[in-house]
Amino acid sequence: MASITSAFVRVEPSYTEPNILLQIAQPSGFLRLLADDKIRVMLGEGDLAVYIKRLNLTTSAFGAQSPFTLTAAEFINASFMSTATYHFSNRSVWSRSEEEAAGRWGFSIVQALEFAQRQAHFQTARNVCLYGAIPSNGEGLLNTPGAPNVTLPPDSNGNATLTSYDNGEMAQFLLQTIVNMITSMFQAQVPQKISVLGPQRDILYMQQVGIVQLVQFQRSGAGSATTAQMVQSIQEAAGNSIEWNVDDTLIGKGAGGSDAVIVTIPKIKNPQGKSINTNIFAELTPNLDECVLQYSDMAAPRKITSPAPMGMTEQYLAWRMSSGWAPRPQAITILNIPY
């Protein structure tokens, strides 16, 4: 690689600050959308796809005052669903003279290049989780087949952007979104973790700027609570927890150039019935309760360091992972919110 440090001239006497002003990138909260807040390390090194077995049930019972012979009325459909995995790698090469030059600048070229490689891998993990390695195949959480994709409707005053929207009505829109998700998965009265991911400008506006407006009648949070605080307090009262996370790559990724905000319920909980349980089939084991997933073959990229020609050193990082995957599409909703 070309040298990343240069010769420099400085005035003496002088003082040089030993700490280095580093470029800061946004730490994405995409992992919070996933079950257990992490990528599932389940793949073998050469696994090209992930398969999930699925059982669907239709059943009925017939009644009469006298017993009689009936044919079987239960139908269990067994099927597979799958997603592809991809191998990602990068490499860096440096020389002894570059190590010495970086040392004069006060940092380790070896560590700097490794961190640069790892950041590339972790940003790629975020990208394929949200957008998919091949989006046209329905990969990535934003492209989940069957997931609700909802555009923010105009409020009672006709406003349809986040910064002009009635903040109380925005809170109601978010609360209704959560209720719709819980209802579609039959999770009423079961405590849930709800995760929201959106651009900083959207999330911070809802958390710190969008105070619920005062009106001619009193409403919850008016004059004191923000949109996010109103949503959070109501969800906590219902026994749920909600997390607000940020990722600026979602700017403009919604329909019509709007900002995309992703809401997930990462894990489903099997509602337990009484002795007469109309959901007893879900007690069959093993039951996959994770709803939003991403797979990899290791927790971090494998690192291989080896000598290279002409006295150089080469460092190679690689791992295999899937795109983001929601096998239960009811557990994810995409909100299209014009800023």
mmCIF file of C-alpha atoms in Angstrom:
data_model
loop_
_atom_site.group_PDB
_atom_site.id
_atom_site.type_symbol
_atom_site.label_atom_id
_atom_site.label_comp_id
_atom_site.label_asym_id
_atom_site.label_seq_id
_atom_site.Cartn_x
_atom_site.Cartn_y
_atom_site.Cartn_z
ATOM 1 C CA MET A 1 0.000 0.000 0.000
ATOM 2 C CA ALA A 2 1.078 3.610 -0.442
ATOM 3 C CA SER A 3 2.529 5.333 2.588
ATOM 4 C CA ILE A 4 -0.154 6.987 4.719
ATOM 5 C CA THR A 5 2.275 9.192 6.623
ATOM 6 C CA SER A 6 4.336 12.041 5.248
ATOM 7 C CA ALA A 7 7.413 13.974 6.263
ATOM 8 C CA PHE A 8 6.692 17.110 8.250
ATOM 9 C CA VAL A 9 8.400 20.314 9.313
ATOM 10 C CA ARG A 10 7.664 21.977 12.641
ATOM 11 C CA VAL A 11 8.880 25.071 14.438
ATOM 12 C CA GLU A 12 11.046 24.624 17.503
ATOM 13 C CA PRO A 13 10.577 25.257 20.321
ATOM 14 C CA SER A 14 7.034 23.870 20.174
ATOM 15 C CA TYR A 15 4.726 21.390 21.824
ATOM 16 C CA THR A 16 3.101 18.491 19.961
ATOM 17 C CA GLU A 17 -0.054 16.996 21.439
ATOM 18 C CA PRO A 18 0.618 13.261 21.792
ATOM 19 C CA ASN A 19 -3.005 12.267 21.229
ATOM 20 C CA ILE A 20 -4.247 11.972 17.652
ATOM 21 C CA LEU A 21 -7.460 13.517 16.334
ATOM 22 C CA LEU A 22 -9.176 10.475 14.834
ATOM 23 C CA GLN A 23 -12.010 10.389 12.334
ATOM 24 C CA ILE A 24 -15.263 9.392 14.040
ATOM 25 C CA ALA A 25 -17.812 7.229 12.253
ATOM 26 C CA GLN A 26 -21.306 6.500 13.492
ATOM 27 C CA PRO A 27 -21.646 3.370 15.639
ATOM 28 C CA SER A 28 -24.724 1.755 14.093
ATOM 29 C CA GLY A 29 -27.440 0.334 16.322
ATOM 30 C CA PHE A 30 -28.437 -2.292 13.744
ATOM 31 C CA LEU A 31 -27.604 -5.204 16.060
ATOM 32 C CA ARG A 32 -30.385 -4.080 18.406
ATOM 33 C CA LEU A 33 -32.893 -5.083 15.728
ATOM 34 C CA LEU A 34 -31.734 -8.704 15.972
ATOM 35 C CA ALA A 35 -32.692 -11.393 18.446
ATOM 36 C CA ASP A 36 -30.385 -11.267 21.485
ATOM 37 C CA ASP A 37 -28.763 -8.095 20.033
ATOM 38 C CA LYS A 38 -26.173 -10.073 18.081
ATOM 39 C CA ILE A 39 -25.399 -12.053 14.951
ATOM 40 C CA ARG A 40 -25.969 -15.792 15.451
ATOM 41 C CA VAL A 41 -22.619 -17.574 15.172
ATOM 42 C CA MET A 42 -23.928 -20.854 13.767
ATOM 43 C CA LEU A 43 -22.435 -21.265 10.284
ATOM 44 C CA GLY A 44 -19.720 -23.649 9.267
ATOM 45 C CA GLU A 45 -16.904 -22.144 7.229
ATOM 46 C CA GLY A 46 -18.251 -23.477 3.932
ATOM 47 C CA ASP A 47 -22.017 -23.237 4.542
ATOM 48 C CA LEU A 48 -23.576 -21.590 1.494
ATOM 49 C CA ALA A 49 -27.106 -21.207 2.846
ATOM 50 C CA VAL A 50 -29.172 -21.229 6.028
ATOM 51 C CA TYR A 51 -32.357 -23.313 6.157
ATOM 52 C CA ILE A 52 -35.204 -23.099 8.643
ATOM 53 C CA LYS A 53 -37.803 -25.852 8.928
ATOM 54 C CA ARG A 54 -41.380 -24.641 9.160
ATOM 55 C CA LEU A 55 -44.578 -26.369 10.326
ATOM 56 C CA ASN A 56 -48.009 -24.879 9.614
ATOM 57 C CA LEU A 57 -51.205 -26.393 10.996
ATOM 58 C CA THR A 58 -54.843 -26.494 9.988
ATOM 59 C CA THR A 59 -57.107 -28.663 12.113
ATOM 60 C CA SER A 60 -60.726 -29.225 13.054
ATOM 61 C CA ALA A 61 -62.932 -31.477 15.166
ATOM 62 C CA PHE A 62 -66.478 -32.637 14.497
ATOM 63 C CA GLY A 63 -69.197 -33.148 17.064
ATOM 64 C CA ALA A 64 -72.376 -35.166 17.363
ATOM 65 C CA GLN A 65 -74.437 -36.724 20.143
ATOM 66 C CA SER A 66 -73.372 -40.197 19.037
ATOM 67 C CA PRO A 67 -69.780 -41.182 18.248
ATOM 68 C CA PHE A 68 -69.051 -41.911 14.618
ATOM 69 C CA THR A 69 -66.035 -42.609 12.463
ATOM 70 C CA LEU A 70 -64.262 -39.617 10.926
ATOM 71 C CA THR A 71 -61.335 -39.254 8.607
ATOM 72 C CA ALA A 72 -58.353 -37.286 9.883
ATOM 73 C CA ALA A 73 -59.072 -33.564 10.027
ATOM 74 C CA GLU A 74 -55.545 -32.407 10.916
ATOM 75 C CA PHE A 75 -53.209 -31.160 8.240
ATOM 76 C CA ILE A 76 -49.599 -30.314 9.098
ATOM 77 C CA ASN A 77 -47.628 -28.742 6.288
ATOM 78 C CA ALA A 78 -43.840 -29.091 6.544
ATOM 79 C CA SER A 79 -41.635 -26.845 4.418
ATOM 80 C CA PHE A 80 -38.239 -25.170 4.284
ATOM 81 C CA MET A 81 -37.280 -21.535 3.995
ATOM 82 C CA SER A 82 -33.742 -20.385 3.270
ATOM 83 C CA THR A 83 -31.362 -17.503 2.763
ATOM 84 C CA ALA A 84 -27.937 -17.399 1.118
ATOM 85 C CA THR A 85 -24.629 -16.701 2.848
ATOM 86 C CA TYR A 86 -21.671 -14.791 1.430
ATOM 87 C CA HIS A 87 -17.915 -14.756 1.988
ATOM 88 C CA PHE A 88 -16.444 -11.324 2.722
ATOM 89 C CA SER A 89 -12.724 -10.580 2.867
ATOM 90 C CA ASN A 90 -10.143 -7.803 2.616
ATOM 91 C CA ARG A 91 -6.387 -7.511 2.905
ATOM 92 C CA SER A 92 -3.710 -4.978 3.746
ATOM 93 C CA VAL A 93 0.019 -4.934 3.041
ATOM 94 C CA TRP A 94 2.711 -2.841 4.693
ATOM 95 C CA SER A 95 6.467 -2.589 4.804
ATOM 96 C CA ARG A 96 9.001 -2.154 7.560
ATOM 97 C CA SER A 97 9.659 1.422 6.478
ATOM 98 C CA GLU A 98 5.937 2.225 6.816
ATOM 99 C CA GLU A 99 5.977 0.849 10.353
ATOM 100 C CA GLU A 100 8.865 3.185 11.182
ATOM 101 C CA ALA A 101 7.173 6.183 9.545
ATOM 102 C CA ALA A 102 3.947 5.579 11.476
ATOM 103 C CA GLY A 103 5.983 5.267 14.660
ATOM 104 C CA ARG A 104 7.305 8.779 14.116
ATOM 105 C CA TRP A 105 3.690 9.957 13.963
ATOM 106 C CA GLY A 106 2.987 8.146 17.226
ATOM 107 C CA PHE A 107 0.746 5.284 16.160
ATOM 108 C CA SER A 108 0.998 1.644 15.125
ATOM 109 C CA ILE A 109 0.471 1.046 11.406
ATOM 110 C CA VAL A 110 -0.319 -2.607 12.161
ATOM 111 C CA GLN A 111 -3.119 -1.727 14.562
ATOM 112 C CA ALA A 112 -4.399 1.104 12.351
ATOM 113 C CA LEU A 113 -4.720 -1.166 9.315
ATOM 114 C CA GLU A 114 -6.366 -3.939 11.320
ATOM 115 C CA PHE A 115 -8.942 -1.527 12.747
ATOM 116 C CA ALA A 116 -9.548 -0.135 9.246
ATOM 117 C CA GLN A 117 -10.131 -3.647 7.910
ATOM 118 C CA ARG A 118 -12.417 -4.546 10.797
ATOM 119 C CA GLN A 119 -14.436 -1.362 10.351
ATOM 120 C CA ALA A 120 -14.949 -2.260 6.700
ATOM 121 C CA HIS A 121 -16.199 -5.712 7.708
ATOM 122 C CA PHE A 122 -18.508 -4.406 10.424
ATOM 123 C CA GLN A 123 -19.954 -1.745 8.119
ATOM 124 C CA THR A 124 -20.512 -4.477 5.541
ATOM 125 C CA ALA A 125 -22.301 -6.553 8.196
ATOM 126 C CA ARG A 126 -24.587 -3.567 8.812
ATOM 127 C CA ASN A 127 -25.177 -3.050 5.099
ATOM 128 C CA VAL A 128 -26.118 -6.656 4.330
ATOM 129 C CA CYS A 129 -28.261 -6.819 7.466
ATOM 130 C CA LEU A 130 -30.335 -3.786 6.511
ATOM 131 C CA TYR A 131 -30.186 -3.821 2.711
ATOM 132 C CA GLY A 132 -29.106 -7.351 1.756
ATOM 133 C CA ALA A 133 -26.186 -8.612 -0.300
ATOM 134 C CA ILE A 134 -28.564 -9.068 -3.263
ATOM 135 C CA PRO A 135 -31.639 -6.925 -2.521
ATOM 136 C CA SER A 136 -33.517 -8.212 -5.584
ATOM 137 C CA ASN A 137 -33.648 -11.626 -3.902
ATOM 138 C CA GLY A 138 -35.602 -10.182 -0.985
ATOM 139 C CA GLU A 139 -32.495 -10.097 1.209
ATOM 140 C CA GLY A 140 -32.025 -7.554 3.973
ATOM 141 C CA LEU A 141 -34.493 -6.360 6.575
ATOM 142 C CA LEU A 142 -35.692 -3.456 4.405
ATOM 143 C CA ASN A 143 -36.636 -5.944 1.673
ATOM 144 C CA THR A 144 -38.386 -8.517 3.878
ATOM 145 C CA PRO A 145 -41.159 -10.179 1.835
ATOM 146 C CA GLY A 146 -44.512 -9.749 3.548
ATOM 147 C CA ALA A 147 -43.338 -7.148 6.072
ATOM 148 C CA PRO A 148 -45.679 -4.147 6.465
ATOM 149 C CA ASN A 149 -44.329 -1.069 4.710
ATOM 150 C CA VAL A 150 -46.176 1.983 6.013
ATOM 151 C CA THR A 151 -45.925 5.587 4.823
ATOM 152 C CA LEU A 152 -46.622 8.326 7.369
ATOM 153 C CA PRO A 153 -50.139 9.631 6.633
ATOM 154 C CA PRO A 154 -50.958 13.356 6.901
ATOM 155 C CA ASP A 155 -51.909 14.536 10.393
ATOM 156 C CA SER A 156 -55.162 16.326 11.224
ATOM 157 C CA ASN A 157 -53.673 19.576 9.873
ATOM 158 C CA GLY A 158 -52.515 18.019 6.603
ATOM 159 C CA ASN A 159 -48.812 17.928 7.545
ATOM 160 C CA ALA A 160 -46.870 14.878 6.369
ATOM 161 C CA THR A 161 -43.260 15.504 7.441
ATOM 162 C CA LEU A 162 -41.698 14.688 10.798
ATOM 163 C CA THR A 163 -40.728 18.264 11.683
ATOM 164 C CA SER A 164 -44.164 19.699 10.839
ATOM 165 C CA TYR A 165 -46.244 16.801 12.176
ATOM 166 C CA ASP A 166 -48.374 17.082 15.299
ATOM 167 C CA ASN A 167 -46.138 15.395 17.875
ATOM 168 C CA GLY A 168 -49.004 13.849 19.808
ATOM 169 C CA GLU A 169 -50.368 12.328 16.610
ATOM 170 C CA MET A 170 -46.872 11.086 15.733
ATOM 171 C CA ALA A 171 -46.763 9.256 19.063
ATOM 172 C CA GLN A 172 -50.162 7.734 18.336
ATOM 173 C CA PHE A 173 -48.931 6.630 14.897
ATOM 174 C CA LEU A 174 -45.942 4.862 16.474
ATOM 175 C CA LEU A 175 -48.093 3.307 19.195
ATOM 176 C CA GLN A 176 -50.555 2.016 16.605
ATOM 177 C CA THR A 177 -47.652 0.524 14.637
ATOM 178 C CA ILE A 178 -46.510 -1.383 17.727
ATOM 179 C CA VAL A 179 -50.060 -2.549 18.501
ATOM 180 C CA ASN A 180 -50.450 -3.810 14.925
ATOM 181 C CA MET A 181 -47.218 -5.814 15.203
ATOM 182 C CA ILE A 182 -48.154 -7.313 18.572
ATOM 183 C CA THR A 183 -51.640 -8.158 17.318
ATOM 184 C CA SER A 184 -50.402 -9.850 14.136
ATOM 185 C CA MET A 185 -48.210 -12.192 16.222
ATOM 186 C CA PHE A 186 -50.858 -12.883 18.903
ATOM 187 C CA GLN A 187 -48.602 -11.384 21.572
ATOM 188 C CA ALA A 188 -51.200 -9.317 23.449
ATOM 189 C CA GLN A 189 -50.511 -9.071 27.190
ATOM 190 C CA VAL A 190 -47.110 -10.721 26.738
ATOM 191 C CA PRO A 191 -44.202 -8.385 27.669
ATOM 192 C CA GLN A 192 -42.133 -7.529 24.602
ATOM 193 C CA LYS A 193 -38.869 -5.855 23.701
ATOM 194 C CA ILE A 194 -39.417 -3.419 20.828
ATOM 195 C CA SER A 195 -36.468 -1.977 18.923
ATOM 196 C CA VAL A 196 -36.575 1.106 16.696
ATOM 197 C CA LEU A 197 -33.782 2.043 14.269
ATOM 198 C CA GLY A 198 -33.738 5.243 12.261
ATOM 199 C CA PRO A 199 -31.544 8.168 11.203
ATOM 200 C CA GLN A 200 -30.167 10.366 13.999
ATOM 201 C CA ARG A 201 -32.198 13.341 12.868
ATOM 202 C CA ASP A 202 -35.474 11.395 13.120
ATOM 203 C CA ILE A 203 -34.777 9.619 16.409
ATOM 204 C CA LEU A 204 -33.316 12.696 18.135
ATOM 205 C CA TYR A 205 -36.215 14.847 16.945
ATOM 206 C CA MET A 206 -38.682 12.400 18.491
ATOM 207 C CA GLN A 207 -36.594 12.116 21.675
ATOM 208 C CA GLN A 208 -35.520 15.712 22.306
ATOM 209 C CA VAL A 209 -37.370 18.200 20.105
ATOM 210 C CA GLY A 210 -40.895 17.034 19.354
ATOM 211 C CA ILE A 211 -42.745 18.199 22.487
ATOM 212 C CA VAL A 212 -46.392 17.141 22.425
ATOM 213 C CA GLN A 213 -48.273 20.369 21.668
ATOM 214 C CA LEU A 214 -50.743 22.007 24.011
ATOM 215 C CA VAL A 215 -54.289 22.090 22.636
ATOM 216 C CA GLN A 216 -57.665 23.285 23.884
ATOM 217 C CA PHE A 217 -58.067 20.010 25.772
ATOM 218 C CA GLN A 218 -55.509 18.230 27.945
ATOM 219 C CA ARG A 219 -53.758 15.209 26.448
ATOM 220 C CA SER A 220 -51.037 12.902 27.668
ATOM 221 C CA GLY A 221 -47.606 14.554 27.689
ATOM 222 C CA ALA A 222 -48.859 17.919 26.433
ATOM 223 C CA GLY A 223 -46.306 20.666 27.005
ATOM 224 C CA SER A 224 -43.782 18.450 28.759
ATOM 225 C CA ALA A 225 -43.188 15.072 27.071
ATOM 226 C CA THR A 226 -41.605 14.442 23.697
ATOM 227 C CA THR A 227 -42.962 11.982 21.159
ATOM 228 C CA ALA A 228 -40.483 9.310 22.252
ATOM 229 C CA GLN A 229 -41.170 9.871 25.962
ATOM 230 C CA MET A 230 -44.905 9.511 25.409
ATOM 231 C CA VAL A 231 -44.421 6.276 23.452
ATOM 232 C CA GLN A 232 -41.955 4.951 26.020
ATOM 233 C CA SER A 233 -44.126 5.670 29.053
ATOM 234 C CA ILE A 234 -47.184 4.037 27.499
ATOM 235 C CA GLN A 235 -45.221 0.959 26.428
ATOM 236 C CA GLU A 236 -43.630 0.615 29.866
ATOM 237 C CA ALA A 237 -47.079 0.824 31.449
ATOM 238 C CA ALA A 238 -48.093 -2.062 29.182
ATOM 239 C CA GLY A 239 -45.109 -4.106 30.374
ATOM 240 C CA ASN A 240 -43.049 -3.622 27.217
ATOM 241 C CA SER A 241 -39.585 -2.118 26.792
ATOM 242 C CA ILE A 242 -38.614 0.022 23.816
ATOM 243 C CA GLU A 243 -35.149 0.951 22.532
ATOM 244 C CA TRP A 244 -34.293 3.843 20.217
ATOM 245 C CA ASN A 245 -31.246 3.277 17.993
ATOM 246 C CA VAL A 246 -29.657 5.220 15.153
ATOM 247 C CA ASP A 247 -28.152 4.596 11.728
ATOM 248 C CA ASP A 248 -27.811 7.455 9.250
ATOM 249 C CA THR A 249 -27.580 5.175 6.217
ATOM 250 C CA LEU A 250 -31.388 4.978 6.475
ATOM 251 C CA ILE A 251 -31.689 8.612 5.345
ATOM 252 C CA GLY A 252 -33.560 8.612 2.041
ATOM 253 C CA LYS A 253 -33.970 4.821 2.015
ATOM 254 C CA GLY A 254 -37.746 4.912 2.472
ATOM 255 C CA ALA A 255 -40.386 5.133 -0.239
ATOM 256 C CA GLY A 256 -40.119 8.251 -2.388
ATOM 257 C CA GLY A 257 -36.841 9.331 -0.799
ATOM 258 C CA SER A 258 -38.281 9.497 2.709
ATOM 259 C CA ASP A 259 -36.298 8.343 5.737
ATOM 260 C CA ALA A 260 -36.709 4.678 6.639
ATOM 261 C CA VAL A 261 -37.389 3.786 10.268
ATOM 262 C CA ILE A 262 -37.357 0.083 11.134
ATOM 263 C CA VAL A 263 -39.367 -1.303 14.047
ATOM 264 C CA THR A 264 -38.811 -4.900 15.167
ATOM 265 C CA ILE A 265 -39.921 -7.311 17.856
ATOM 266 C CA PRO A 266 -36.764 -9.450 17.809
ATOM 267 C CA LYS A 267 -38.083 -12.461 19.754
ATOM 268 C CA ILE A 268 -41.536 -13.972 20.053
ATOM 269 C CA LYS A 269 -42.856 -15.356 23.320
ATOM 270 C CA ASN A 270 -45.237 -18.293 23.331
ATOM 271 C CA PRO A 271 -48.385 -17.132 25.144
ATOM 272 C CA GLN A 272 -49.173 -19.849 27.685
ATOM 273 C CA GLY A 273 -52.807 -20.861 27.874
ATOM 274 C CA LYS A 274 -54.652 -22.595 30.686
ATOM 275 C CA SER A 275 -55.380 -26.327 30.682
ATOM 276 C CA ILE A 276 -57.552 -25.617 27.636
ATOM 277 C CA ASN A 277 -54.955 -23.968 25.407
ATOM 278 C CA THR A 278 -55.974 -22.924 21.909
ATOM 279 C CA ASN A 279 -52.281 -22.381 21.144
ATOM 280 C CA ILE A 280 -51.049 -25.770 22.351
ATOM 281 C CA PHE A 281 -49.467 -26.651 18.985
ATOM 282 C CA ALA A 282 -46.848 -23.927 19.670
ATOM 283 C CA GLU A 283 -45.668 -25.947 22.681
ATOM 284 C CA LEU A 284 -44.133 -28.463 20.280
ATOM 285 C CA THR A 285 -40.362 -28.423 20.643
ATOM 286 C CA PRO A 286 -37.912 -27.300 19.443
ATOM 287 C CA ASN A 287 -39.558 -23.976 18.670
ATOM 288 C CA LEU A 288 -37.608 -21.072 17.128
ATOM 289 C CA ASP A 289 -38.574 -17.950 19.054
ATOM 290 C CA GLU A 290 -36.059 -15.655 17.307
ATOM 291 C CA CYS A 291 -37.868 -13.518 14.725
ATOM 292 C CA VAL A 292 -35.140 -11.267 13.275
ATOM 293 C CA LEU A 293 -31.839 -12.949 12.449
ATOM 294 C CA GLN A 294 -28.440 -12.685 10.841
ATOM 295 C CA TYR A 295 -25.947 -15.549 10.728
ATOM 296 C CA SER A 296 -22.150 -15.730 10.585
ATOM 297 C CA ASP A 297 -19.456 -18.381 10.901
ATOM 298 C CA MET A 298 -17.604 -16.538 13.679
ATOM 299 C CA ALA A 299 -18.096 -13.626 16.042
ATOM 300 C CA ALA A 300 -15.489 -11.485 14.221
ATOM 301 C CA PRO A 301 -13.496 -11.884 11.002
ATOM 302 C CA ARG A 302 -10.723 -14.452 10.971
ATOM 303 C CA LYS A 303 -7.272 -12.819 10.824
ATOM 304 C CA ILE A 304 -4.343 -14.368 8.952
ATOM 305 C CA THR A 305 -0.982 -12.567 8.947
ATOM 306 C CA SER A 306 1.783 -13.824 6.689
ATOM 307 C CA PRO A 307 5.020 -12.650 5.020
ATOM 308 C CA ALA A 308 4.632 -11.123 1.568
ATOM 309 C CA PRO A 309 7.199 -10.645 -1.237
ATOM 310 C CA MET A 310 9.885 -7.948 -0.992
ATOM 311 C CA GLY A 311 9.907 -7.941 2.804
ATOM 312 C CA MET A 312 6.281 -6.847 3.096
ATOM 313 C CA THR A 313 3.719 -8.180 5.563
ATOM 314 C CA GLU A 314 0.185 -9.118 4.532
ATOM 315 C CA GLN A 315 -2.884 -9.264 6.752
ATOM 316 C CA TYR A 316 -6.061 -10.996 5.553
ATOM 317 C CA LEU A 317 -9.451 -10.803 7.288
ATOM 318 C CA ALA A 318 -12.432 -12.911 6.233
ATOM 319 C CA TRP A 319 -15.720 -14.331 7.444
ATOM 320 C CA ARG A 320 -19.006 -15.633 6.071
ATOM 321 C CA MET A 321 -22.398 -14.176 6.876
ATOM 322 C CA SER A 322 -25.974 -13.996 5.721
ATOM 323 C CA SER A 323 -28.063 -10.933 5.034
ATOM 324 C CA GLY A 324 -30.551 -9.761 7.647
ATOM 325 C CA TRP A 325 -33.511 -12.133 7.699
ATOM 326 C CA ALA A 326 -36.972 -11.968 9.268
ATOM 327 C CA PRO A 327 -38.494 -15.462 8.921
ATOM 328 C CA ARG A 328 -41.529 -14.096 10.777
ATOM 329 C CA PRO A 329 -42.260 -10.975 8.682
ATOM 330 C CA GLN A 330 -44.904 -9.819 11.171
ATOM 331 C CA ALA A 331 -42.027 -9.009 13.546
ATOM 332 C CA ILE A 332 -40.776 -6.129 11.404
ATOM 333 C CA THR A 333 -42.403 -2.963 10.092
ATOM 334 C CA ILE A 334 -40.807 -0.412 7.761
ATOM 335 C CA LEU A 335 -41.944 3.170 8.325
ATOM 336 C CA ASN A 336 -41.453 5.715 5.542
ATOM 337 C CA ILE A 337 -41.168 9.094 7.278
ATOM 338 C CA PRO A 338 -40.410 12.261 5.263
ATOM 339 C CA TYR A 339 -38.195 14.487 7.394
#
